[in-house]
Amino acid sequence: MCLGIPMQILSVDGHAARCRRGEEIELIDVSLLPEARPGDHVLTFLGTGRRLLDAEEARLIAQALDAVAAALSGDAAAIDHAFADLVGREPTLPAHLAPPVASRPEPHS
């Protein structure tokens, strides 16, 4: 499985950008993102920047990834805040995935 990791660009040199997530700094290929600039947030896959993110979207993705890591380590208390919009409500399926509603048979006279 490949996960997209949000990172913030520190500097750009040609097609390479120094990017940070937390304390981790990596060299990322940004040749698919010629508009990338220092300060931008980028979604990375396997060392390659795939698309630019706004700061809020980058924060939400990072928060969700942190919650998955907490779940995998057994730290259930660290999960709810990352999915506050989902806690305490019944999940709903998009209309195209919802089961069809069975029609009632017509009453016989």
mmCIF file of N, CA and C in Angstrom:
data_model
loop_
_atom_site.group_PDB
_atom_site.id
_atom_site.type_symbol
_atom_site.label_atom_id
_atom_site.label_comp_id
_atom_site.label_asym_id
_atom_site.label_seq_id
_atom_site.Cartn_x
_atom_site.Cartn_y
_atom_site.Cartn_z
ATOM 1 N N MET A 1 0.849 -1.169 0.000
ATOM 2 C CA MET A 1 0.000 0.000 0.000
ATOM 3 C C MET A 1 0.894 1.231 0.000
ATOM 4 N N CYS A 2 0.485 2.201 -0.755
ATOM 5 C CA CYS A 2 1.227 3.453 -0.851
ATOM 6 C C CYS A 2 0.409 4.561 -0.209
ATOM 7 N N LEU A 3 1.008 5.257 0.719
ATOM 8 C CA LEU A 3 0.330 6.366 1.391
ATOM 9 C C LEU A 3 0.922 7.687 0.938
ATOM 10 N N GLY A 4 0.055 8.655 0.742
ATOM 11 C CA GLY A 4 0.515 10.004 0.447
ATOM 12 C C GLY A 4 0.854 10.700 1.753
ATOM 13 N N ILE A 5 2.031 11.265 1.817
ATOM 14 C CA ILE A 5 2.510 11.943 3.016
ATOM 15 C C ILE A 5 2.596 13.441 2.737
ATOM 16 N N PRO A 6 1.915 14.255 3.538
ATOM 17 C CA PRO A 6 2.028 15.700 3.330
ATOM 18 C C PRO A 6 3.336 16.216 3.928
ATOM 19 N N MET A 7 4.001 17.076 3.178
ATOM 20 C CA MET A 7 5.247 17.675 3.645
ATOM 21 C C MET A 7 5.234 19.148 3.253
ATOM 22 N N GLN A 8 6.060 19.926 3.952
ATOM 23 C CA GLN A 8 6.187 21.345 3.608
ATOM 24 C C GLN A 8 7.544 21.564 2.958
ATOM 25 N N ILE A 9 7.533 22.305 1.867
ATOM 26 C CA ILE A 9 8.763 22.563 1.119
ATOM 27 C C ILE A 9 9.590 23.626 1.844
ATOM 28 N N LEU A 10 10.849 23.290 2.082
ATOM 29 C CA LEU A 10 11.785 24.231 2.701
ATOM 30 C C LEU A 10 12.569 25.003 1.644
ATOM 31 N N SER A 11 13.012 24.287 0.599
ATOM 32 C CA SER A 11 13.764 24.936 -0.480
ATOM 33 C C SER A 11 13.612 24.097 -1.745
ATOM 34 N N VAL A 12 13.777 24.761 -2.882
ATOM 35 C CA VAL A 12 13.682 24.089 -4.179
ATOM 36 C C VAL A 12 14.957 24.383 -4.955
ATOM 37 N N ASP A 13 15.519 23.324 -5.556
ATOM 38 C CA ASP A 13 16.696 23.457 -6.412
ATOM 39 C C ASP A 13 16.443 22.608 -7.651
ATOM 40 N N GLY A 14 16.008 23.261 -8.710
ATOM 41 C CA GLY A 14 15.670 22.529 -9.936
ATOM 42 C C GLY A 14 14.434 21.668 -9.707
ATOM 43 N N HIS A 15 14.605 20.356 -9.898
ATOM 44 C CA HIS A 15 13.494 19.419 -9.722
ATOM 45 C C HIS A 15 13.505 18.754 -8.351
ATOM 46 N N ALA A 16 14.358 19.215 -7.472
ATOM 47 C CA ALA A 16 14.443 18.629 -6.131
ATOM 48 C C ALA A 16 14.057 19.672 -5.084
ATOM 49 N N ALA A 17 13.340 19.194 -4.066
ATOM 50 C CA ALA A 17 12.938 20.092 -2.979
ATOM 51 C C ALA A 17 13.263 19.425 -1.645
ATOM 52 N N ARG A 18 13.836 20.223 -0.739
ATOM 53 C CA ARG A 18 14.000 19.761 0.643
ATOM 54 C C ARG A 18 12.660 20.002 1.327
ATOM 55 N N CYS A 19 12.092 18.917 1.891
ATOM 56 C CA CYS A 19 10.764 18.996 2.499
ATOM 57 C C CYS A 19 10.814 18.444 3.912
ATOM 58 N N ARG A 20 9.867 18.946 4.742
ATOM 59 C CA ARG A 20 9.835 18.537 6.140
ATOM 60 C C ARG A 20 8.442 18.065 6.526
ATOM 61 N N ARG A 21 8.424 17.009 7.340
ATOM 62 C CA ARG A 21 7.220 16.589 8.071
ATOM 63 C C ARG A 21 7.692 16.336 9.489
ATOM 64 N N GLY A 22 7.265 17.191 10.394
ATOM 65 C CA GLY A 22 7.744 17.086 11.776
ATOM 66 C C GLY A 22 9.236 17.329 11.809
ATOM 67 N N GLU A 23 9.972 16.400 12.384
ATOM 68 C CA GLU A 23 11.435 16.523 12.458
ATOM 69 C C GLU A 23 12.128 15.869 11.266
ATOM 70 N N GLU A 24 11.376 15.183 10.445
ATOM 71 C CA GLU A 24 11.930 14.455 9.304
ATOM 72 C C GLU A 24 12.092 15.375 8.100
ATOM 73 N N ILE A 25 13.281 15.351 7.485
ATOM 74 C CA ILE A 25 13.552 16.137 6.280
ATOM 75 C C ILE A 25 13.969 15.174 5.181
ATOM 76 N N GLU A 26 13.357 15.336 3.999
ATOM 77 C CA GLU A 26 13.651 14.464 2.859
ATOM 78 C C GLU A 26 13.842 15.297 1.605
ATOM 79 N N LEU A 27 14.565 14.741 0.668
ATOM 80 C CA LEU A 27 14.706 15.334 -0.650
ATOM 81 C C LEU A 27 13.620 14.714 -1.526
ATOM 82 N N ILE A 28 12.744 15.553 -2.088
ATOM 83 C CA ILE A 28 11.587 15.103 -2.845
ATOM 84 C C ILE A 28 11.702 15.593 -4.290
ATOM 85 N N ASP A 29 11.387 14.724 -5.232
ATOM 86 C CA ASP A 29 11.348 15.093 -6.648
ATOM 87 C C ASP A 29 10.062 15.877 -6.906
ATOM 88 N N VAL A 30 10.187 17.116 -7.355
ATOM 89 C CA VAL A 30 9.019 17.954 -7.637
ATOM 90 C C VAL A 30 8.910 18.272 -9.132
ATOM 91 N N SER A 31 9.463 17.406 -9.973
ATOM 92 C CA SER A 31 9.414 17.681 -11.415
ATOM 93 C C SER A 31 7.979 17.694 -11.950
ATOM 94 N N LEU A 32 7.026 17.058 -11.254
ATOM 95 C CA LEU A 32 5.615 17.111 -11.663
ATOM 96 C C LEU A 32 4.931 18.389 -11.194
ATOM 97 N N LEU A 33 5.629 19.176 -10.377
ATOM 98 C CA LEU A 33 5.052 20.392 -9.792
ATOM 99 C C LEU A 33 5.961 21.594 -10.052
ATOM 100 N N PRO A 34 6.047 22.048 -11.283
ATOM 101 C CA PRO A 34 6.960 23.162 -11.573
ATOM 102 C C PRO A 34 6.611 24.446 -10.829
ATOM 103 N N GLU A 35 5.359 24.560 -10.344
ATOM 104 C CA GLU A 35 4.935 25.759 -9.615
ATOM 105 C C GLU A 35 5.278 25.704 -8.127
ATOM 106 N N ALA A 36 5.862 24.603 -7.643
ATOM 107 C CA ALA A 36 6.171 24.434 -6.214
ATOM 108 C C ALA A 36 7.200 25.458 -5.748
ATOM 109 N N ARG A 37 6.912 26.050 -4.586
ATOM 110 C CA ARG A 37 7.780 27.071 -3.992
ATOM 111 C C ARG A 37 7.995 26.779 -2.514
ATOM 112 N N PRO A 38 9.085 27.299 -1.927
ATOM 113 C CA PRO A 38 9.285 27.148 -0.489
ATOM 114 C C PRO A 38 8.061 27.666 0.274
ATOM 115 N N GLY A 39 7.664 26.922 1.295
ATOM 116 C CA GLY A 39 6.485 27.268 2.086
ATOM 117 C C GLY A 39 5.247 26.505 1.658
ATOM 118 N N ASP A 40 5.223 26.009 0.409
ATOM 119 C CA ASP A 40 4.087 25.234 -0.072
ATOM 120 C C ASP A 40 4.028 23.878 0.642
ATOM 121 N N HIS A 41 2.832 23.339 0.697
ATOM 122 C CA HIS A 41 2.632 21.973 1.193
ATOM 123 C C HIS A 41 2.428 21.083 -0.021
ATOM 124 N N VAL A 42 3.005 19.887 0.034
ATOM 125 C CA VAL A 42 2.949 18.978 -1.100
ATOM 126 C C VAL A 42 2.608 17.578 -0.605
ATOM 127 N N LEU A 43 1.789 16.862 -1.378
ATOM 128 C CA LEU A 43 1.476 15.476 -1.075
ATOM 129 C C LEU A 43 2.500 14.626 -1.803
ATOM 130 N N THR A 44 3.235 13.803 -1.052
ATOM 131 C CA THR A 44 4.324 13.017 -1.623
ATOM 132 C C THR A 44 3.987 11.528 -1.602
ATOM 133 N N PHE A 45 4.442 10.830 -2.630
ATOM 134 C CA PHE A 45 4.331 9.380 -2.735
ATOM 135 C C PHE A 45 5.683 8.857 -3.171
ATOM 136 N N LEU A 46 6.257 7.982 -2.360
ATOM 137 C CA LEU A 46 7.519 7.333 -2.724
ATOM 138 C C LEU A 46 8.572 8.318 -3.215
ATOM 139 N N GLY A 47 8.722 9.424 -2.496
ATOM 140 C CA GLY A 47 9.770 10.391 -2.804
ATOM 141 C C GLY A 47 9.466 11.358 -3.924
ATOM 142 N N THR A 48 8.213 11.365 -4.390
ATOM 143 C CA THR A 48 7.839 12.258 -5.482
ATOM 144 C C THR A 48 6.650 13.111 -5.074
ATOM 145 N N GLY A 49 6.739 14.416 -5.300
ATOM 146 C CA GLY A 49 5.616 15.306 -5.041
ATOM 147 C C GLY A 49 4.577 15.120 -6.134
ATOM 148 N N ARG A 50 3.327 14.863 -5.723
ATOM 149 C CA ARG A 50 2.274 14.600 -6.711
ATOM 150 C C ARG A 50 1.311 15.759 -6.885
ATOM 151 N N ARG A 51 1.026 16.481 -5.790
ATOM 152 C CA ARG A 51 0.152 17.649 -5.930
ATOM 153 C C ARG A 51 0.360 18.581 -4.758
ATOM 154 N N LEU A 52 0.080 19.861 -5.003
ATOM 155 C CA LEU A 52 0.171 20.850 -3.941
ATOM 156 C C LEU A 52 -1.093 20.789 -3.089
ATOM 157 N N LEU A 53 -0.937 21.071 -1.802
ATOM 158 C CA LEU A 53 -2.041 21.080 -0.851
ATOM 159 C C LEU A 53 -2.123 22.452 -0.214
ATOM 160 N N ASP A 54 -3.327 22.827 0.249
ATOM 161 C CA ASP A 54 -3.370 24.016 1.087
ATOM 162 C C ASP A 54 -3.015 23.569 2.515
ATOM 163 N N ALA A 55 -2.711 24.505 3.371
ATOM 164 C CA ALA A 55 -2.236 24.183 4.726
ATOM 165 C C ALA A 55 -3.262 23.373 5.512
ATOM 166 N N GLU A 56 -4.544 23.671 5.352
ATOM 167 C CA GLU A 56 -5.591 22.954 6.088
ATOM 168 C C GLU A 56 -5.690 21.500 5.643
ATOM 169 N N GLU A 57 -5.638 21.261 4.342
ATOM 170 C CA GLU A 57 -5.704 19.885 3.849
ATOM 171 C C GLU A 57 -4.475 19.095 4.301
ATOM 172 N N ALA A 58 -3.311 19.721 4.266
ATOM 173 C CA ALA A 58 -2.091 19.057 4.740
ATOM 174 C C ALA A 58 -2.213 18.693 6.218
ATOM 175 N N ARG A 59 -2.778 19.603 7.016
ATOM 176 C CA ARG A 59 -2.965 19.345 8.444
ATOM 177 C C ARG A 59 -3.920 18.177 8.674
ATOM 178 N N LEU A 60 -5.022 18.147 7.944
ATOM 179 C CA LEU A 60 -6.000 17.064 8.114
ATOM 180 C C LEU A 60 -5.423 15.708 7.727
ATOM 181 N N ILE A 61 -4.668 15.652 6.646
ATOM 182 C CA ILE A 61 -4.044 14.391 6.225
ATOM 183 C C ILE A 61 -3.026 13.943 7.263
ATOM 184 N N ALA A 62 -2.192 14.865 7.741
ATOM 185 C CA ALA A 62 -1.192 14.521 8.757
ATOM 186 C C ALA A 62 -1.864 14.026 10.032
ATOM 187 N N GLN A 63 -2.945 14.671 10.421
ATOM 188 C CA GLN A 63 -3.688 14.283 11.621
ATOM 189 C C GLN A 63 -4.259 12.868 11.458
ATOM 190 N N ALA A 64 -4.804 12.569 10.287
ATOM 191 C CA ALA A 64 -5.348 11.230 10.040
ATOM 192 C C ALA A 64 -4.237 10.180 10.057
ATOM 193 N N LEU A 65 -3.090 10.485 9.466
ATOM 194 C CA LEU A 65 -1.970 9.548 9.483
ATOM 195 C C LEU A 65 -1.466 9.309 10.908
ATOM 196 N N ASP A 66 -1.430 10.360 11.718
ATOM 197 C CA ASP A 66 -1.034 10.205 13.122
ATOM 198 C C ASP A 66 -2.023 9.318 13.875
ATOM 199 N N ALA A 67 -3.315 9.455 13.558
ATOM 200 C CA ALA A 67 -4.334 8.626 14.209
ATOM 201 C C ALA A 67 -4.195 7.165 13.802
ATOM 202 N N VAL A 68 -3.886 6.904 12.545
ATOM 203 C CA VAL A 68 -3.669 5.526 12.095
ATOM 204 C C VAL A 68 -2.465 4.935 12.823
ATOM 205 N N ALA A 69 -1.404 5.701 12.953
ATOM 206 C CA ALA A 69 -0.226 5.223 13.688
ATOM 207 C C ALA A 69 -0.577 4.939 15.145
ATOM 208 N N ALA A 70 -1.393 5.794 15.755
ATOM 209 C CA ALA A 70 -1.817 5.570 17.143
ATOM 210 C C ALA A 70 -2.657 4.302 17.251
ATOM 211 N N ALA A 71 -3.545 4.084 16.289
ATOM 212 C CA ALA A 71 -4.376 2.875 16.300
ATOM 213 C C ALA A 71 -3.513 1.627 16.170
ATOM 214 N N LEU A 72 -2.533 1.683 15.305
ATOM 215 C CA LEU A 72 -1.649 0.533 15.114
ATOM 216 C C LEU A 72 -0.808 0.245 16.349
ATOM 217 N N SER A 73 -0.520 1.279 17.124
ATOM 218 C CA SER A 73 0.272 1.078 18.341
ATOM 219 C C SER A 73 -0.607 0.774 19.552
ATOM 220 N N GLY A 74 -1.944 0.783 19.353
ATOM 221 C CA GLY A 74 -2.857 0.463 20.447
ATOM 222 C C GLY A 74 -3.247 1.647 21.308
ATOM 223 N N ASP A 75 -2.924 2.847 20.901
ATOM 224 C CA ASP A 75 -3.233 4.051 21.679
ATOM 225 C C ASP A 75 -4.591 4.620 21.246
ATOM 226 N N ALA A 76 -5.677 3.974 21.692
ATOM 227 C CA ALA A 76 -7.027 4.366 21.278
ATOM 228 C C ALA A 76 -7.385 5.783 21.717
ATOM 229 N N ALA A 77 -6.825 6.259 22.816
ATOM 230 C CA ALA A 77 -7.148 7.594 23.320
ATOM 231 C C ALA A 77 -6.691 8.693 22.364
ATOM 232 N N ALA A 78 -5.726 8.405 21.521
ATOM 233 C CA ALA A 78 -5.180 9.419 20.611
ATOM 234 C C ALA A 78 -5.892 9.448 19.266
ATOM 235 N N ILE A 79 -6.980 8.699 19.129
ATOM 236 C CA ILE A 79 -7.624 8.574 17.827
ATOM 237 C C ILE A 79 -8.798 9.530 17.640
ATOM 238 N N ASP A 80 -9.683 9.642 18.641
ATOM 239 C CA ASP A 80 -10.931 10.382 18.468
ATOM 240 C C ASP A 80 -10.748 11.814 17.982
ATOM 241 N N HIS A 81 -9.752 12.530 18.504
ATOM 242 C CA HIS A 81 -9.593 13.929 18.095
ATOM 243 C C HIS A 81 -9.271 14.061 16.609
ATOM 244 N N ALA A 82 -8.634 13.041 16.034
ATOM 245 C CA ALA A 82 -8.263 13.103 14.622
ATOM 246 C C ALA A 82 -9.463 12.906 13.701
ATOM 247 N N PHE A 83 -10.510 12.281 14.232
ATOM 248 C CA PHE A 83 -11.702 12.020 13.434
ATOM 249 C C PHE A 83 -12.928 12.599 14.116
ATOM 250 N N ALA A 84 -12.799 13.791 14.671
ATOM 251 C CA ALA A 84 -13.886 14.424 15.429
ATOM 252 C C ALA A 84 -15.152 14.564 14.600
ATOM 253 N N ASP A 85 -15.014 14.731 13.295
ATOM 254 C CA ASP A 85 -16.204 14.870 12.451
ATOM 255 C C ASP A 85 -16.948 13.554 12.264
ATOM 256 N N LEU A 86 -16.339 12.437 12.654
ATOM 257 C CA LEU A 86 -16.971 11.127 12.502
ATOM 258 C C LEU A 86 -17.431 10.522 13.819
ATOM 259 N N VAL A 87 -16.891 11.007 14.934
ATOM 260 C CA VAL A 87 -17.206 10.442 16.239
ATOM 261 C C VAL A 87 -18.628 10.805 16.634
ATOM 262 N N GLY A 88 -19.357 9.821 17.125
ATOM 263 C CA GLY A 88 -20.694 10.066 17.634
ATOM 264 C C GLY A 88 -21.782 10.168 16.583
ATOM 265 N N ARG A 89 -21.502 9.737 15.374
ATOM 266 C CA ARG A 89 -22.560 9.741 14.370
ATOM 267 C C ARG A 89 -22.523 8.420 13.614
ATOM 268 N N GLU A 90 -23.663 8.070 13.114
ATOM 269 C CA GLU A 90 -23.790 6.843 12.338
ATOM 270 C C GLU A 90 -23.178 7.070 10.955
ATOM 271 N N PRO A 91 -22.327 6.157 10.489
ATOM 272 C CA PRO A 91 -21.752 6.353 9.158
ATOM 273 C C PRO A 91 -22.826 6.255 8.077
ATOM 274 N N THR A 92 -22.635 7.001 7.008
ATOM 275 C CA THR A 92 -23.573 6.958 5.893
ATOM 276 C C THR A 92 -22.813 6.635 4.614
ATOM 277 N N LEU A 93 -23.454 5.901 3.763
ATOM 278 C CA LEU A 93 -22.865 5.570 2.470
ATOM 279 C C LEU A 93 -23.280 6.616 1.441
ATOM 280 N N PRO A 94 -22.420 6.881 0.464
ATOM 281 C CA PRO A 94 -22.843 7.741 -0.635
ATOM 282 C C PRO A 94 -24.013 7.064 -1.356
ATOM 283 N N ALA A 95 -24.858 7.841 -1.981
ATOM 284 C CA ALA A 95 -26.064 7.314 -2.625
ATOM 285 C C ALA A 95 -25.759 6.171 -3.596
ATOM 286 N N HIS A 96 -24.652 6.276 -4.345
ATOM 287 C CA HIS A 96 -24.353 5.237 -5.340
ATOM 288 C C HIS A 96 -23.918 3.922 -4.704
ATOM 289 N N LEU A 97 -23.598 3.912 -3.389
ATOM 290 C CA LEU A 97 -23.215 2.684 -2.690
ATOM 291 C C LEU A 97 -24.301 2.160 -1.766
ATOM 292 N N ALA A 98 -25.335 2.954 -1.530
ATOM 293 C CA ALA A 98 -26.413 2.548 -0.628
ATOM 294 C C ALA A 98 -27.208 1.398 -1.251
ATOM 295 N N PRO A 99 -27.665 0.462 -0.402
ATOM 296 C CA PRO A 99 -28.447 -0.656 -0.941
ATOM 297 C C PRO A 99 -29.782 -0.141 -1.479
ATOM 298 N N PRO A 100 -30.281 -0.799 -2.507
ATOM 299 C CA PRO A 100 -31.561 -0.354 -3.058
ATOM 300 C C PRO A 100 -32.681 -0.591 -2.049
ATOM 301 N N VAL A 101 -33.650 0.285 -2.064
ATOM 302 C CA VAL A 101 -34.792 0.154 -1.168
ATOM 303 C C VAL A 101 -35.769 -0.811 -1.839
ATOM 304 N N ALA A 102 -36.134 -1.856 -1.091
ATOM 305 C CA ALA A 102 -37.061 -2.840 -1.626
ATOM 306 C C ALA A 102 -38.441 -2.218 -1.779
ATOM 307 N N SER A 103 -39.053 -2.467 -2.898
ATOM 308 C CA SER A 103 -40.407 -1.943 -3.092
ATOM 309 C C SER A 103 -41.404 -2.870 -2.411
ATOM 310 N N ARG A 104 -42.462 -2.289 -1.909
ATOM 311 C CA ARG A 104 -43.509 -3.069 -1.244
ATOM 312 C C ARG A 104 -44.409 -3.699 -2.304
ATOM 313 N N PRO A 105 -44.842 -4.913 -2.051
ATOM 314 C CA PRO A 105 -45.766 -5.530 -3.023
ATOM 315 C C PRO A 105 -47.111 -4.799 -2.992
ATOM 316 N N GLU A 106 -47.715 -4.727 -4.134
ATOM 317 C CA GLU A 106 -49.026 -4.079 -4.255
ATOM 318 C C GLU A 106 -50.065 -4.911 -3.515
ATOM 319 N N PRO A 107 -50.945 -4.259 -2.738
ATOM 320 C CA PRO A 107 -51.999 -5.019 -2.039
ATOM 321 C C PRO A 107 -53.016 -5.568 -3.053
ATOM 322 N N HIS A 108 -53.476 -6.793 -2.779
ATOM 323 C CA HIS A 108 -54.470 -7.427 -3.656
ATOM 324 C C HIS A 108 -55.864 -7.087 -3.159
ATOM 325 N N SER A 109 -56.785 -6.798 -4.052
ATOM 326 C CA SER A 109 -58.159 -6.459 -3.674
ATOM 327 C C SER A 109 -59.044 -7.663 -3.714
#
